[in-house]
Amino acid sequence: MIDDSLLAHLKEIGMSEYEARVYVILSALRVASARDIHEQTKIPRGRIYETLTTLAQKGFIVSSGKSPMRYSPVDVTETFERLKRESMTSLEELYRRLKALETEMPEPLMQGYKLCTEWTRDSQIRLILHRAKSEIILLSNDEAFLTRYGSEISRAAKRVPVYLIVGREELADIAPIRCYLGGNDIESSLFHNEAGESNGLSLNFFMMADRCESLSILEENGKLVGIFIYPDLYAGYMSRKVLQEVQPAGRSRKRSG
């Protein structure tokens, strides 16, 4: 994922090797904890916080300021307009490439990030499954997603309650853990939303973790896109509503019987 030539450009403007690696990964993920960054970059744990502090002091990133601490890159346009004023000739190519990683300006209260590449979507799904501390709710009607993330879902279920909700009972046969079926509201609003389907939009995968963050994988006219929201102000309400409506799927009923 990390392009050596991109790292070289960042080091040309004064970043260390660790700073460049952290900044590129954070620009792609858009928001991550120090632990997430350590796992993606393999930078020693003892150097991660030092590197993040230096990047923040230089104006490249900001932190959430609350526990668990999350980090985000400062708006790329603002950062590199400042740098271009200092050195216009050496930053044009770097600006263009990092600007491509930025998807949209986050809202001040509820930050939403558009995940356009397969690597970014895949990384964020696996990170959420790994870092959740109290609860995970997964909704999927896509056999490929259940197969691809089956081992991570199983591992997460050993640490925290994981509620896997499928839209078709036959998917229980390939589900990696006990799974559930949704009621009418879940079926109509998430799995078969007529308004979305009429616009060529369908939901492939939806995840909520710890009632504070969510990730949706949508298919729009054959193209996948991810939407990651943290903090998600509605995740708590949606989690409670979903869990009130679900019931064990066929195979899960047999297991519990």
PDB file of N, CA and C in Angstrom, residues 30-75:
ATOM      1  N   ARG A  30      -8.051   7.739   7.106  1.00  0.00           N
ATOM      2  CA  ARG A  30      -8.808   8.933   7.479  1.00  0.00           C
ATOM      3  C   ARG A  30      -8.975   9.098   8.983  1.00  0.00           C
ATOM      4  N   VAL A  31      -9.135   8.037   9.752  1.00  0.00           N
ATOM      5  CA  VAL A  31      -9.193   8.130  11.208  1.00  0.00           C
ATOM      6  C   VAL A  31      -8.728   6.793  11.761  1.00  0.00           C
ATOM      7  N   ALA A  32      -7.874   6.837  12.798  1.00  0.00           N
ATOM      8  CA  ALA A  32      -7.339   5.602  13.352  1.00  0.00           C
ATOM      9  C   ALA A  32      -6.729   5.884  14.718  1.00  0.00           C
ATOM     10  N   SER A  33      -6.622   4.835  15.528  1.00  0.00           N
ATOM     11  CA  SER A  33      -5.964   4.938  16.818  1.00  0.00           C
ATOM     12  C   SER A  33      -4.475   4.663  16.656  1.00  0.00           C
ATOM     13  N   ALA A  34      -3.719   4.934  17.716  1.00  0.00           N
ATOM     14  CA  ALA A  34      -2.278   4.651  17.670  1.00  0.00           C
ATOM     15  C   ALA A  34      -2.042   3.158  17.457  1.00  0.00           C
ATOM     16  N   ARG A  35      -2.893   2.334  18.045  1.00  0.00           N
ATOM     17  CA  ARG A  35      -2.744   0.888  17.885  1.00  0.00           C
ATOM     18  C   ARG A  35      -2.999   0.474  16.431  1.00  0.00           C
ATOM     19  N   ASP A  36      -4.044   1.065  15.817  1.00  0.00           N
ATOM     20  CA  ASP A  36      -4.330   0.774  14.412  1.00  0.00           C
ATOM     21  C   ASP A  36      -3.123   1.109  13.540  1.00  0.00           C
ATOM     22  N   ILE A  37      -2.544   2.281  13.794  1.00  0.00           N
ATOM     23  CA  ILE A  37      -1.414   2.737  12.990  1.00  0.00           C
ATOM     24  C   ILE A  37      -0.203   1.826  13.191  1.00  0.00           C
ATOM     25  N   HIS A  38       0.030   1.423  14.426  1.00  0.00           N
ATOM     26  CA  HIS A  38       1.130   0.492  14.710  1.00  0.00           C
ATOM     27  C   HIS A  38       0.955  -0.798  13.919  1.00  0.00           C
ATOM     28  N   GLU A  39      -0.282  -1.331  13.881  1.00  0.00           N
ATOM     29  CA  GLU A  39      -0.509  -2.603  13.202  1.00  0.00           C
ATOM     30  C   GLU A  39      -0.368  -2.474  11.685  1.00  0.00           C
ATOM     31  N   GLN A  40      -0.670  -1.314  11.143  1.00  0.00           N
ATOM     32  CA  GLN A  40      -0.567  -1.115   9.702  1.00  0.00           C
ATOM     33  C   GLN A  40       0.857  -0.804   9.262  1.00  0.00           C
ATOM     34  N   THR A  41       1.611  -0.063  10.096  1.00  0.00           N
ATOM     35  CA  THR A  41       2.952   0.376   9.702  1.00  0.00           C
ATOM     36  C   THR A  41       4.071  -0.504  10.251  1.00  0.00           C
ATOM     37  N   LYS A  42       3.764  -1.271  11.332  1.00  0.00           N
ATOM     38  CA  LYS A  42       4.775  -2.088  12.025  1.00  0.00           C
ATOM     39  C   LYS A  42       5.861  -1.232  12.676  1.00  0.00           C
ATOM     40  N   ILE A  43       5.590   0.051  12.863  1.00  0.00           N
ATOM     41  CA  ILE A  43       6.509   0.914  13.600  1.00  0.00           C
ATOM     42  C   ILE A  43       6.473   0.495  15.070  1.00  0.00           C
ATOM     43  N   PRO A  44       7.608   0.422  15.763  1.00  0.00           N
ATOM     44  CA  PRO A  44       7.613   0.024  17.175  1.00  0.00           C
ATOM     45  C   PRO A  44       6.647   0.868  18.009  1.00  0.00           C
ATOM     46  N   ARG A  45       5.959   0.198  18.923  1.00  0.00           N
ATOM     47  CA  ARG A  45       4.964   0.894  19.740  1.00  0.00           C
ATOM     48  C   ARG A  45       5.549   2.122  20.437  1.00  0.00           C
ATOM     49  N   GLY A  46       6.794   1.996  20.903  1.00  0.00           N
ATOM     50  CA  GLY A  46       7.404   3.094  21.633  1.00  0.00           C
ATOM     51  C   GLY A  46       7.624   4.340  20.792  1.00  0.00           C
ATOM     52  N   ARG A  47       7.610   4.205  19.466  1.00  0.00           N
ATOM     53  CA  ARG A  47       7.840   5.352  18.599  1.00  0.00           C
ATOM     54  C   ARG A  47       6.555   5.924  18.008  1.00  0.00           C
ATOM     55  N   ILE A  48       5.446   5.188  18.100  1.00  0.00           N
ATOM     56  CA  ILE A  48       4.200   5.642  17.481  1.00  0.00           C
ATOM     57  C   ILE A  48       3.731   6.971  18.075  1.00  0.00           C
ATOM     58  N   TYR A  49       3.623   7.051  19.420  1.00  0.00           N
ATOM     59  CA  TYR A  49       3.112   8.275  20.043  1.00  0.00           C
ATOM     60  C   TYR A  49       4.066   9.442  19.815  1.00  0.00           C
ATOM     61  N   GLU A  50       5.362   9.167  19.855  1.00  0.00           N
ATOM     62  CA  GLU A  50       6.347  10.217  19.567  1.00  0.00           C
ATOM     63  C   GLU A  50       6.155  10.759  18.152  1.00  0.00           C
ATOM     64  N   THR A  51       5.939   9.857  17.202  1.00  0.00           N
ATOM     65  CA  THR A  51       5.756  10.262  15.805  1.00  0.00           C
ATOM     66  C   THR A  51       4.454  11.038  15.629  1.00  0.00           C
ATOM     67  N   LEU A  52       3.377  10.563  16.252  1.00  0.00           N
ATOM     68  CA  LEU A  52       2.089  11.263  16.161  1.00  0.00           C
ATOM     69  C   LEU A  52       2.177  12.661  16.771  1.00  0.00           C
ATOM     70  N   THR A  53       2.868  12.782  17.896  1.00  0.00           N
ATOM     71  CA  THR A  53       3.029  14.093  18.538  1.00  0.00           C
ATOM     72  C   THR A  53       3.776  15.056  17.618  1.00  0.00           C
ATOM     73  N   THR A  54       4.834  14.577  16.987  1.00  0.00           N
ATOM     74  CA  THR A  54       5.611  15.427  16.083  1.00  0.00           C
ATOM     75  C   THR A  54       4.781  15.874  14.880  1.00  0.00           C
ATOM     76  N   LEU A  55       4.012  14.955  14.299  1.00  0.00           N
ATOM     77  CA  LEU A  55       3.159  15.315  13.162  1.00  0.00           C
ATOM     78  C   LEU A  55       2.103  16.340  13.566  1.00  0.00           C
ATOM     79  N   ALA A  56       1.557  16.193  14.781  1.00  0.00           N
ATOM     80  CA  ALA A  56       0.570  17.162  15.256  1.00  0.00           C
ATOM     81  C   ALA A  56       1.211  18.537  15.459  1.00  0.00           C
ATOM     82  N   GLN A  57       2.418  18.562  16.016  1.00  0.00           N
ATOM     83  CA  GLN A  57       3.122  19.827  16.231  1.00  0.00           C
ATOM     84  C   GLN A  57       3.443  20.519  14.913  1.00  0.00           C
ATOM     85  N   LYS A  58       3.685  19.738  13.872  1.00  0.00           N
ATOM     86  CA  LYS A  58       3.980  20.297  12.547  1.00  0.00           C
ATOM     87  C   LYS A  58       2.719  20.683  11.778  1.00  0.00           C
ATOM     88  N   GLY A  59       1.531  20.370  12.357  1.00  0.00           N
ATOM     89  CA  GLY A  59       0.280  20.777  11.724  1.00  0.00           C
ATOM     90  C   GLY A  59      -0.265  19.828  10.684  1.00  0.00           C
ATOM     91  N   PHE A  60       0.251  18.583  10.656  1.00  0.00           N
ATOM     92  CA  PHE A  60      -0.217  17.631   9.648  1.00  0.00           C
ATOM     93  C   PHE A  60      -1.430  16.829  10.117  1.00  0.00           C
ATOM     94  N   ILE A  61      -1.545  16.581  11.421  1.00  0.00           N
ATOM     95  CA  ILE A  61      -2.645  15.770  11.930  1.00  0.00           C
ATOM     96  C   ILE A  61      -3.234  16.411  13.172  1.00  0.00           C
ATOM     97  N   VAL A  62      -4.422  15.938  13.565  1.00  0.00           N
ATOM     98  CA  VAL A  62      -5.061  16.361  14.812  1.00  0.00           C
ATOM     99  C   VAL A  62      -5.537  15.112  15.537  1.00  0.00           C
ATOM    100  N   SER A  63      -5.729  15.237  16.851  1.00  0.00           N
ATOM    101  CA  SER A  63      -6.238  14.121  17.649  1.00  0.00           C
ATOM    102  C   SER A  63      -7.620  14.469  18.172  1.00  0.00           C
ATOM    103  N   SER A  64      -8.372  13.425  18.539  1.00  0.00           N
ATOM    104  CA  SER A  64      -9.731  13.634  19.045  1.00  0.00           C
ATOM    105  C   SER A  64      -9.723  14.251  20.434  1.00  0.00           C
ATOM    106  N   GLY A  65      -8.614  14.099  21.156  1.00  0.00           N
ATOM    107  CA  GLY A  65      -8.512  14.690  22.483  1.00  0.00           C
ATOM    108  C   GLY A  65      -9.246  13.948  23.566  1.00  0.00           C
ATOM    109  N   LYS A  66      -9.784  12.782  23.283  1.00  0.00           N
ATOM    110  CA  LYS A  66     -10.491  12.002  24.293  1.00  0.00           C
ATOM    111  C   LYS A  66     -10.158  10.537  24.107  1.00  0.00           C
ATOM    112  N   SER A  67     -10.381   9.777  25.174  1.00  0.00           N
ATOM    113  CA  SER A  67     -10.052   8.353  25.156  1.00  0.00           C
ATOM    114  C   SER A  67     -11.225   7.530  24.641  1.00  0.00           C
ATOM    115  N   PRO A  68     -10.966   6.559  23.745  1.00  0.00           N
ATOM    116  CA  PRO A  68      -9.664   6.246  23.145  1.00  0.00           C
ATOM    117  C   PRO A  68      -9.276   7.276  22.088  1.00  0.00           C
ATOM    118  N   MET A  69      -8.043   7.717  22.130  1.00  0.00           N
ATOM    119  CA  MET A  69      -7.579   8.767  21.234  1.00  0.00           C
ATOM    120  C   MET A  69      -7.588   8.291  19.788  1.00  0.00           C
ATOM    121  N   ARG A  70      -8.180   9.079  18.896  1.00  0.00           N
ATOM    122  CA  ARG A  70      -8.152   8.788  17.465  1.00  0.00           C
ATOM    123  C   ARG A  70      -7.461   9.961  16.756  1.00  0.00           C
ATOM    124  N   TYR A  71      -6.821   9.664  15.665  1.00  0.00           N
ATOM    125  CA  TYR A  71      -6.078  10.678  14.926  1.00  0.00           C
ATOM    126  C   TYR A  71      -6.610  10.790  13.500  1.00  0.00           C
ATOM    127  N   SER A  72      -6.602  12.011  12.976  1.00  0.00           N
ATOM    128  CA  SER A  72      -7.038  12.265  11.606  1.00  0.00           C
ATOM    129  C   SER A  72      -6.080  13.261  10.968  1.00  0.00           C
ATOM    130  N   PRO A  73      -5.915  13.190   9.665  1.00  0.00           N
ATOM    131  CA  PRO A  73      -5.093  14.204   8.993  1.00  0.00           C
ATOM    132  C   PRO A  73      -5.856  15.520   8.910  1.00  0.00           C
ATOM    133  N   VAL A  74      -5.141  16.620   9.062  1.00  0.00           N
ATOM    134  CA  VAL A  74      -5.749  17.938   8.834  1.00  0.00           C
ATOM    135  C   VAL A  74      -6.138  18.016   7.364  1.00  0.00           C
ATOM    136  N   ASP A  75      -7.195  18.744   7.072  1.00  0.00           N
ATOM    137  CA  ASP A  75      -7.651  18.894   5.691  1.00  0.00           C
ATOM    138  C   ASP A  75      -6.457  19.120   4.763  1.00  0.00           C
TER     139      ASP A  75
END
